[in-house]
Short mmCIF file of C-alpha atoms in Angstrom, two decimals:
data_model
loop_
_atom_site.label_atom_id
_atom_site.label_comp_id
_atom_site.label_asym_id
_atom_site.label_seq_id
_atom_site.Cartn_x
_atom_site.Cartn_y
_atom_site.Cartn_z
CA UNK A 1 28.97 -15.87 -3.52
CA UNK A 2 30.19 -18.08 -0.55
CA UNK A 3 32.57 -20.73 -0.75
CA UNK A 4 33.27 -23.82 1.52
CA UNK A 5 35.63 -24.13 3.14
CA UNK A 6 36.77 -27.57 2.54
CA UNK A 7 38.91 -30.32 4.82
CA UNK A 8 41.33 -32.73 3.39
CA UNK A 9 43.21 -35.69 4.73
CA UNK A 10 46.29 -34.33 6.53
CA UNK A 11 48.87 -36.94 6.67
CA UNK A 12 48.91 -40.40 4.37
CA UNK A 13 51.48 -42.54 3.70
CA UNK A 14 51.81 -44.15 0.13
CA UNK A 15 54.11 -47.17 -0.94
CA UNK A 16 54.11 -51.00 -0.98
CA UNK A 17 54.31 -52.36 2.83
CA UNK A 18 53.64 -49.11 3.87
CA UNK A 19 51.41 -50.36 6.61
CA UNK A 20 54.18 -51.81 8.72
CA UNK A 21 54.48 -48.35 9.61
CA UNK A 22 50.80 -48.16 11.55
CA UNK A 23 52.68 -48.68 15.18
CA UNK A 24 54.78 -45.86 14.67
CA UNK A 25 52.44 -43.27 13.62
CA UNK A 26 49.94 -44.38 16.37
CA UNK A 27 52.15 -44.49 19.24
CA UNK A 28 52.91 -40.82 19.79
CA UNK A 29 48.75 -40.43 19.78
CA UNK A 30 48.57 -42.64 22.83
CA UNK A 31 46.34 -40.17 25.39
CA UNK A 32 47.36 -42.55 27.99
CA UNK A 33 47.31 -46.74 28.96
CA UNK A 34 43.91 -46.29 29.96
CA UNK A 35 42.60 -44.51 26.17
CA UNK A 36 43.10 -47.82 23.77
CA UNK A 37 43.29 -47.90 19.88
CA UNK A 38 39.99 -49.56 18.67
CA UNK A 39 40.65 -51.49 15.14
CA UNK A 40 37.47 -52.07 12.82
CA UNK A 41 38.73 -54.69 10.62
CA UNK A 42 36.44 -56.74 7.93
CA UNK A 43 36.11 -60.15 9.27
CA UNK A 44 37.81 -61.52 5.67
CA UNK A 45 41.02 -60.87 7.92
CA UNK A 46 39.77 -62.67 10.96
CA UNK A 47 42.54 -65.65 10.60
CA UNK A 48 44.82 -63.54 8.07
CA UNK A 49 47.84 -63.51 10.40
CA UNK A 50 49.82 -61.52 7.21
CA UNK A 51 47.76 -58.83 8.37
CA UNK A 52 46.64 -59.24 12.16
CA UNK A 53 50.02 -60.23 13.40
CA UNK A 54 51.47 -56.56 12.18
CA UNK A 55 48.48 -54.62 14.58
CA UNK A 56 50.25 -54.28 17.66
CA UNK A 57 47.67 -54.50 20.90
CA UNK A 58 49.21 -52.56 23.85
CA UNK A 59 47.29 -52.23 27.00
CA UNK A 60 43.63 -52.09 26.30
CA UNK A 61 43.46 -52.22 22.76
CA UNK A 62 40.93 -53.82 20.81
CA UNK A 63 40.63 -55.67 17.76
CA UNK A 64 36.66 -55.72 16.27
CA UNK A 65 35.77 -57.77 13.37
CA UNK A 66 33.08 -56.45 11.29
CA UNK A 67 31.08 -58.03 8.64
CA UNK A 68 31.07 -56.45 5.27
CA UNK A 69 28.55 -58.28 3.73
CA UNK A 70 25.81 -55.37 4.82
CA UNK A 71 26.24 -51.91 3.91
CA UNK A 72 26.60 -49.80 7.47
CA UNK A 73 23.83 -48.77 9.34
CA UNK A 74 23.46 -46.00 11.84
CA UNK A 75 21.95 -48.92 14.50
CA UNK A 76 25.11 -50.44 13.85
CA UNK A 77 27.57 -47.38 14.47
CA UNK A 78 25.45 -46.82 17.98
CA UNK A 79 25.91 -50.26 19.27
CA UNK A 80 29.78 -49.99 18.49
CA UNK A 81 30.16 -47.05 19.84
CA UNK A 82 28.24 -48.08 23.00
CA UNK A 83 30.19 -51.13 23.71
CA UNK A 84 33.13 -49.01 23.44
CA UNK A 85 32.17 -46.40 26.15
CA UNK A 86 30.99 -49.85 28.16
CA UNK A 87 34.41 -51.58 27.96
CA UNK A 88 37.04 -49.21 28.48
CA UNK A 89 37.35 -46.22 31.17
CA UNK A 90 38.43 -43.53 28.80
CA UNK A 91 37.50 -42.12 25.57
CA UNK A 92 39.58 -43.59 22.89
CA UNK A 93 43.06 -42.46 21.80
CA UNK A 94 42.06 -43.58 18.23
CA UNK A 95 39.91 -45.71 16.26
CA UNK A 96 41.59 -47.51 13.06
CA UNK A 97 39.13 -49.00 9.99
CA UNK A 98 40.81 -51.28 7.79
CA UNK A 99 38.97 -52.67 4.85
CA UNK A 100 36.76 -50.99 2.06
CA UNK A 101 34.14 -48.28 2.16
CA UNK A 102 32.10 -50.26 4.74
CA UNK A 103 34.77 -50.55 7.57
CA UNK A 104 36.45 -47.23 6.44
CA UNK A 105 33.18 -45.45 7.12
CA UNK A 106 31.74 -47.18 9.87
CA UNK A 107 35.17 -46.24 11.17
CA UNK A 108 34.50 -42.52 10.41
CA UNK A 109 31.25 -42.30 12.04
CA UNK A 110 31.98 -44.57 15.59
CA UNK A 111 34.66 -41.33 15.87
CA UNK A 112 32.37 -38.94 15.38
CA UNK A 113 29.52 -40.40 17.55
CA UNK A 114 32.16 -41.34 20.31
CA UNK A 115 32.22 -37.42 20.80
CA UNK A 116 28.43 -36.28 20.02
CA UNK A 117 25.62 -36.70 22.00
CA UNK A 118 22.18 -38.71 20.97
CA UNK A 119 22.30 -41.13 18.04
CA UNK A 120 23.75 -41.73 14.58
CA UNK A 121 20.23 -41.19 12.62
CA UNK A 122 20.49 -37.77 14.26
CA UNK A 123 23.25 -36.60 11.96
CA UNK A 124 22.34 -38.02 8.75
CA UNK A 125 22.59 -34.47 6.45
CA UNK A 126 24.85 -31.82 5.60
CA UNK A 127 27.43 -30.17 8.69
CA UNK A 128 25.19 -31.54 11.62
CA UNK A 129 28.13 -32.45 13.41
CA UNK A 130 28.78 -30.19 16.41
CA UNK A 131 31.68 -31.28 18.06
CA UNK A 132 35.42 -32.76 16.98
CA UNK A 133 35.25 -36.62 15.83
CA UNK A 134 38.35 -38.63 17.81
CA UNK A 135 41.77 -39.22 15.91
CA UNK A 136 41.04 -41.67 13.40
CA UNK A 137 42.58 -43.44 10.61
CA UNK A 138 41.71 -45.18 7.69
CA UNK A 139 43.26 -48.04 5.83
CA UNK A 140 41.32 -49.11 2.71
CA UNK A 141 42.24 -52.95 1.63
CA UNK A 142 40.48 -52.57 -1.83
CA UNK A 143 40.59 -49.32 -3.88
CA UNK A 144 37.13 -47.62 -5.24
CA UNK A 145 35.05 -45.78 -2.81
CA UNK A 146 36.96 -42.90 -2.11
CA UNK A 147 35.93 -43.21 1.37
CA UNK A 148 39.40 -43.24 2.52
CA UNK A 149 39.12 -39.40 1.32
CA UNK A 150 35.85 -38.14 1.68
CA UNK A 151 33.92 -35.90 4.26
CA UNK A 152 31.22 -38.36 4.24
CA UNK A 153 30.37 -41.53 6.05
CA UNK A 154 27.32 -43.07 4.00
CA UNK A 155 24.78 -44.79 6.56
CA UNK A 156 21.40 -46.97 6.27
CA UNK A 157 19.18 -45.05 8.89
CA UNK A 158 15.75 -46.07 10.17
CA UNK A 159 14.24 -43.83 7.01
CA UNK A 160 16.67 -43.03 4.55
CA UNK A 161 20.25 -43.99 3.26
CA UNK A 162 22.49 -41.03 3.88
CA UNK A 163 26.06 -39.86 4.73
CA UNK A 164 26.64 -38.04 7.14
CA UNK A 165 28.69 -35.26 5.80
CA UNK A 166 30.63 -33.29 7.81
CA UNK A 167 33.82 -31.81 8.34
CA UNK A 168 34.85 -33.72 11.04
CA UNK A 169 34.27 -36.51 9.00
CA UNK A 170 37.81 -37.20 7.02
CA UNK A 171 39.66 -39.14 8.37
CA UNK A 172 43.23 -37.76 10.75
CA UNK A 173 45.38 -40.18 8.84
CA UNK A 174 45.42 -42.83 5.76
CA UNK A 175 47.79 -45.60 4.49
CA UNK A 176 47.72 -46.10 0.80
CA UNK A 177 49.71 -49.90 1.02
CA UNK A 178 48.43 -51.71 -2.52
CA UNK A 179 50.24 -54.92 -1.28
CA UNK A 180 46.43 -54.89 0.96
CA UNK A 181 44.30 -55.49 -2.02
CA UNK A 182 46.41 -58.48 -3.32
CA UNK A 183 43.50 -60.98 -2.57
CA UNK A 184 40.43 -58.97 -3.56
CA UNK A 185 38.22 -61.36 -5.77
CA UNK A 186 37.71 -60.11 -9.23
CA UNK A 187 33.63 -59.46 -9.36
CA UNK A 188 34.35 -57.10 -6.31
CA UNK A 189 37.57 -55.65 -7.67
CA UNK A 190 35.91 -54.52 -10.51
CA UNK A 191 32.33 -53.44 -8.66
CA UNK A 192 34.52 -50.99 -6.39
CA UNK A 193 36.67 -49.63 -9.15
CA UNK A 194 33.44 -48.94 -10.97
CA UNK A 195 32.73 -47.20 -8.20
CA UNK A 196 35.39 -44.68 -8.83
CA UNK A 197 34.86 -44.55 -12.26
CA UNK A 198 31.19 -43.64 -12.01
CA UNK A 199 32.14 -40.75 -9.65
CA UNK A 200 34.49 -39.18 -12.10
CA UNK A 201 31.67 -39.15 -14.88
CA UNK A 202 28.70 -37.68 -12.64
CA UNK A 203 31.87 -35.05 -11.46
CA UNK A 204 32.90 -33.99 -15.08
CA UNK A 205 29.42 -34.19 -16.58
CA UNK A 206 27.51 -32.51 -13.56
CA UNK A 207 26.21 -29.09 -13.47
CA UNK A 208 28.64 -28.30 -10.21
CA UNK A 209 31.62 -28.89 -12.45
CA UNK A 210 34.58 -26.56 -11.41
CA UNK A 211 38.16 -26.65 -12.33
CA UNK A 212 38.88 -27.82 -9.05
CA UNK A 213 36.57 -30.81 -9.58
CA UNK A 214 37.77 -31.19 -12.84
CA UNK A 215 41.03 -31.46 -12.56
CA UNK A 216 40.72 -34.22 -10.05
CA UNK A 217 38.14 -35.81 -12.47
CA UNK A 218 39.93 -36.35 -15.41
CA UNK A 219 43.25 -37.87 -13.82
CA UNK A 220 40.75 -40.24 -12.18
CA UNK A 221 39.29 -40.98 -15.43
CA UNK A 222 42.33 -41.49 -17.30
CA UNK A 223 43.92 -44.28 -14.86
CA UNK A 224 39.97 -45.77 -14.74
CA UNK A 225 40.70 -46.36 -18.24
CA UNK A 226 44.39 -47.60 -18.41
CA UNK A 227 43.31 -50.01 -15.86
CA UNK A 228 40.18 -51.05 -16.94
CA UNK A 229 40.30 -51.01 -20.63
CA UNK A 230 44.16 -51.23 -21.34
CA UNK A 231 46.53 -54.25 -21.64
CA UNK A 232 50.16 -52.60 -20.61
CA UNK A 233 50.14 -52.63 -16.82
CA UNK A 234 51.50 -55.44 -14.40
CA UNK A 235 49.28 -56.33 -11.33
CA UNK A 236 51.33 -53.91 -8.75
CA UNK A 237 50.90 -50.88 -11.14
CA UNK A 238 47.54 -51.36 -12.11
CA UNK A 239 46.43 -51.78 -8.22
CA UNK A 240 48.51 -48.74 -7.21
CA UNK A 241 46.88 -46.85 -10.19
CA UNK A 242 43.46 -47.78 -8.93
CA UNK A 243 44.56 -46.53 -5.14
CA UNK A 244 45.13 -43.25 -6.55
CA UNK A 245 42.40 -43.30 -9.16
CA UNK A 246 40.34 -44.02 -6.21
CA UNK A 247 42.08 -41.24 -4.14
CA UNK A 248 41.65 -38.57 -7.19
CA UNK A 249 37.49 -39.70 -7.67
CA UNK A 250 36.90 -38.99 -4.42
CA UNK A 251 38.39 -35.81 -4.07
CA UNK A 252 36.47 -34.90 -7.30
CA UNK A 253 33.08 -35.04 -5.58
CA UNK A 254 34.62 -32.84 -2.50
CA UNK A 255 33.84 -29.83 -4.12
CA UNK A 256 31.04 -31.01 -6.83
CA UNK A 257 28.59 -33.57 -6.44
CA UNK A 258 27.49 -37.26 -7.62
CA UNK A 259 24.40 -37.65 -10.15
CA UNK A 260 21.67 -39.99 -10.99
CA UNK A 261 23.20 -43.55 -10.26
CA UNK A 262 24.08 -42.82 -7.15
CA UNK A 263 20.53 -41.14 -6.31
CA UNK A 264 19.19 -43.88 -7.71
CA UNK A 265 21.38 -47.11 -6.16
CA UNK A 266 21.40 -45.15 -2.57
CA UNK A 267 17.39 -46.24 -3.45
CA UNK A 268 18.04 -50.05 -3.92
CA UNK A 269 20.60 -50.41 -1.27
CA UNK A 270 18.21 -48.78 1.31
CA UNK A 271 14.92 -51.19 -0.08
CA UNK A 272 17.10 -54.60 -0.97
CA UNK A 273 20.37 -54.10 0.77
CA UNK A 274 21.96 -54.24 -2.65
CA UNK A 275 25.85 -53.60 -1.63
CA UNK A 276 26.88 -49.81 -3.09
CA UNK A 277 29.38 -51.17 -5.73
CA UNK A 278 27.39 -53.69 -7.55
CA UNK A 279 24.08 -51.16 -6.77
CA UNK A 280 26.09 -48.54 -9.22
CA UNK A 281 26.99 -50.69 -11.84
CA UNK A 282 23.21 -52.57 -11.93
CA UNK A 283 21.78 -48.65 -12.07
CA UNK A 284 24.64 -47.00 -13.99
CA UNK A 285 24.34 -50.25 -16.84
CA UNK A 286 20.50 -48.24 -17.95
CA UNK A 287 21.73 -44.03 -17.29
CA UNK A 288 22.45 -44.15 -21.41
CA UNK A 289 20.06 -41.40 -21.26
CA UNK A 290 22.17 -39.08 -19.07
CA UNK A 291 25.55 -40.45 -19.52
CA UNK A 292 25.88 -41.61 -23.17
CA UNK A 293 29.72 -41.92 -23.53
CA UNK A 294 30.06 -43.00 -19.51
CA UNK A 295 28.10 -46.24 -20.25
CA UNK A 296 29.19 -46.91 -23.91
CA UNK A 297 33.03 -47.09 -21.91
CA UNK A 298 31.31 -48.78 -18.97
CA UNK A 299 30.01 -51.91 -21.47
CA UNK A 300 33.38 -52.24 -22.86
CA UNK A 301 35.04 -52.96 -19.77
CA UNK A 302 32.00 -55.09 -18.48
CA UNK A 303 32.88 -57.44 -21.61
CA UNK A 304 36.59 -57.05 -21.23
CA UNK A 305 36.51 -58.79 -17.78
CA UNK A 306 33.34 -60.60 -18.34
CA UNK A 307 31.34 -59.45 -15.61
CA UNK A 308 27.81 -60.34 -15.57
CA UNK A 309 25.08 -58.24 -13.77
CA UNK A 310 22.35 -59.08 -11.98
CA UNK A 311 18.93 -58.71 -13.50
CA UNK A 312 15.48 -58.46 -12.46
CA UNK A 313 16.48 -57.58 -8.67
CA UNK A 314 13.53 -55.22 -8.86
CA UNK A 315 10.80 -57.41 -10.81
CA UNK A 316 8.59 -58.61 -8.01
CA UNK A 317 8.23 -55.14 -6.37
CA UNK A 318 5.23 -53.55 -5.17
CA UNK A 319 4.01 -50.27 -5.77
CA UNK A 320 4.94 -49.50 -1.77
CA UNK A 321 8.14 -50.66 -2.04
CA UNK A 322 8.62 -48.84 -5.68
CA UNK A 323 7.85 -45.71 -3.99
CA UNK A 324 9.91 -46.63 -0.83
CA UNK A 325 12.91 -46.46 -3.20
CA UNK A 326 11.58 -43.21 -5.25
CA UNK A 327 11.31 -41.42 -1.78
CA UNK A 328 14.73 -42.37 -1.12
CA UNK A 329 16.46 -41.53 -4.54
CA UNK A 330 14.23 -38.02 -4.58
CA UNK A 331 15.51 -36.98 -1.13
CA UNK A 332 19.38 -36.75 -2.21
CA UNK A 333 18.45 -32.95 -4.04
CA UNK A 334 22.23 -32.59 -4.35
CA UNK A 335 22.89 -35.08 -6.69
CA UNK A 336 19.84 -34.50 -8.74
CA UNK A 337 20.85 -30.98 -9.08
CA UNK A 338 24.54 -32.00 -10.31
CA UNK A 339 23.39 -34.60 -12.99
CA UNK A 340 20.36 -32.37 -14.33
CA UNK A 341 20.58 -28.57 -12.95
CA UNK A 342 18.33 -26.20 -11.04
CA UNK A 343 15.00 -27.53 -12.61
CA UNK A 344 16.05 -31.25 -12.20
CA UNK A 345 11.69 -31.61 -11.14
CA UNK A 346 10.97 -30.89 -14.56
CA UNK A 347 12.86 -33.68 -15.97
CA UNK A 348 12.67 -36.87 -14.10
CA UNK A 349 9.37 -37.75 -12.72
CA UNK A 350 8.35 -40.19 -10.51
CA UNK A 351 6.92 -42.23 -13.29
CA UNK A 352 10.27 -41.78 -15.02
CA UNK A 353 11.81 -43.15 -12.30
CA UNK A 354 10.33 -45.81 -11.78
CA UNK A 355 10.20 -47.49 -15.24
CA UNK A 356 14.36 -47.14 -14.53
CA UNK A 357 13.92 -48.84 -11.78
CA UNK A 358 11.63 -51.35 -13.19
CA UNK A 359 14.71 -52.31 -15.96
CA UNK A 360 16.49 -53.58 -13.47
#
C-alpha cells in the first residue's frame, strides 16, 4: 500500500484585522523592484477603500479586479497570466487572491501557469503539474469553499469542469481575518457555508473515510451545525466558526474525496454556468437517496434562514445537453468511488442520472 504524500498550507495568520498584516509578510518576498505583487481581488471591492486603501502598491505592483459572477475558466487563467508576462519584465514576486473560491483559485492556478509551459486546459487532472507554482497567497472574504486550503484549483475547460490538483497547488500563505466577510449577503453566505457542510458529509459518509479525514470531518460538522442550526452565537463568533469550519471541510477532502453532489453540480456548472455554491445546494436538496440524514439537516437549516432554491433550471434541456452534463458528472471517477465504492457503475446509471437531473 502507498500513501500520498500530502502538502498543507505553511504559514496563516488567524484573528480579527489580521489582514493589516499583508505588507509585512509580503515585503521580505520582494525578488526585486522589477518582480511586482499581482492582487486578484473580486470587483465587489472595486470602490471599497476599507479594503483597497490597506494593499500597499510599491513599484510595479498591480491591482486586478475580477468578476465573480462566473465560475473560473482555464481561458480565463491564460489571458491573466499572459497580460502579466506582457506588462512587467520579471516573473512575479507573488500573486495575492482575495475574495471567495473564485478569486482564491483563479489565484492558485495564474501561479502555477506563470511557471509551466502550454495552457491551463493542459493540466486539468491529478499531479500534472511539473514545475513549482510562484509564492502565492490567499485571502478568502467569505468562508465555505475550502479553497483557501486545498490542493486544487477547480476550472471550466474547453471540455470538462475540473481542478487542477496538484501539489503545487496550496497556496504559500493564508489570512483567516473574519472582519472580511462582514458584508457578505445572506443567500450567498449561506450557499458557501453549504458548501462546507456538504463536504464534511460526502467525507464522513464516503468509502475513502480515514481517521485522518474523519477527524477533520466531524469538527467541521459540528460548527456547520452550531452555526447553521443553533441560536447561541453572536455575528463575530459564528463567522469565525464558519472560517474554521471552512478551514477543517477542506482539509477533510485532502486525504478522502467528495461524492455525488459535487459529481453531479461540477455537471450543471459546466452546461448552465450555475455558480458552485448554489449548484450544491440545488443537487444536494434531491441526494435523499445517498445522504438520508445530510439532507434531512440540510432542509432544516434551508427553513431556518428561509432560503429558497431555484427550480426547474434543468426543464427545457435537450437530450444533447442532458448527456453533455452526464459526460461531465461520469468523468470525476474519484468522487463516484467515495460516495458509492469500487462498483459505483453498477449503481447509478445514466438513466439514473438523469431523472436526478431532470428534478431539478
Amino acid at each position: 500500500m502507498s500513501y500520498k504524500n500530502f502538502p498543507m498550507v505553511p504559514r496563516i495568520i488567524f484573528g480579527r484585522g489580521s489582514f493589516n498584516q499583508l505588507n509585512e509578510i509580503l515585503t521580505p518576498k520582494r525578488l526585486n523592484i522589477n518582480a511586482p505583487f499581482i492582487y486578484l481581488v473580486d470587483d465587489v471591492f472595486k470602490n471599497n477603500s476599507w479594503l483597497t486603501s490597506r494593499i500597499q502598491l510599491s513599484y510595479n505592483d498591480k491591482i486586478i479586479f475580477i468578476s465573480s459572477k462566473e465560475e473560473p475558466k482555464t481561458s480565463q487563467v491564460d489571458a491573466l497570466v499572459e497580460e502579466i508576462i506582457l506588462e512587467n519584465k520579471e516573473r512575479p514576486s507573488g500573486v495575492i487572491g482575495i475574495g471567495g473560491g473564485t478569486l482564491l483559485d483563479l489565484a492558485k492556478a495564474v501561479s502555477i501557469m506563470l511557471t509551466n509551459e502550454g495552457e491551463a486546459k493542459d493540466y486539468q487532472g491529478w499531479d500534472l503539474v511539473k514545475n513549482a507554482a510562484i509564492y502565492h497567497v490567499g485571502i478568502p472574504t467569505i468562508s465555505g469553499t475550502g479553497a483557501e486550503v486545498s490542493r486544487t484549483t477547480v476550472l471550466t475547460g474547453p471540455h470538462k469542469k475540473l481542478g487542477i490538483n496538484s501539489d503545487f497547488t496550496p497556496f504559500d500563505q493564508v489570512i483567516l481575518d473574519s472582519e472580511l466577510t462582514d458584508n457578505v449577503p445572506k443567500d450567498q453566505w449561506f450557499y458557501t457555508g453549504m458548501d462546507c457542510y456538504i463536504h464534511c458529509v460526502e467525507s464522513l459518509d464516503g468509502t475513502y473515510l480515514n481517521a485522518f479525514s474523519e477527524s477533520y470531518g466531524d469538527m467541521a460538522l459540528e460548527l456547520c451545525k452550531e452555526i447553521f442550526l443553533g441560536d447561541d452565537l453572536t455575528k463575530v463568533e459564528a463567522q469565525e466558526k464558519l472560517m474554521m469550519a471552512s478551514w477543517h471541510g477542506g482539509m477533510s477532502i485532502v486525504y478522502s474525496q467528495v461524492g455525488v453532489a459535487h459529481a453531479m453540480s461540477y455537471g450543471l456548472s459546466y452546461l448552465l454556468g450555475t455558480k458552485h455554491g448554489i449548484g450544491n445546494c440545488i443537487v444536494f436538496n434531491h441526494l435523499e437517496e445517498f445522504y438520508p440524514e445530510g439532507v434531512k439537516l440540510f432542509k432544516e437549516m434551508k427553513l431556518k434562514h428561509d432560503i429558497e432554491l431555484p427550480e426547474g433550471i434543468c426543464a427545457n434541456l435537450t437530450d444533447e445537453e442532458f448527456n453533455a452534463m452526464i459526460d461531465i458528472s461520469f468523468s470525476l471517477e474519484p468522487l463516484w468511488e467515495n460516495a458509492l465504492g469500487k462498483n459505483w457503475k453498477k449503481i447509478i446509471t445514466r438513466e439514473k442520472l438523469r431523472a436526478l437531473y431532470q428534478k431539478m
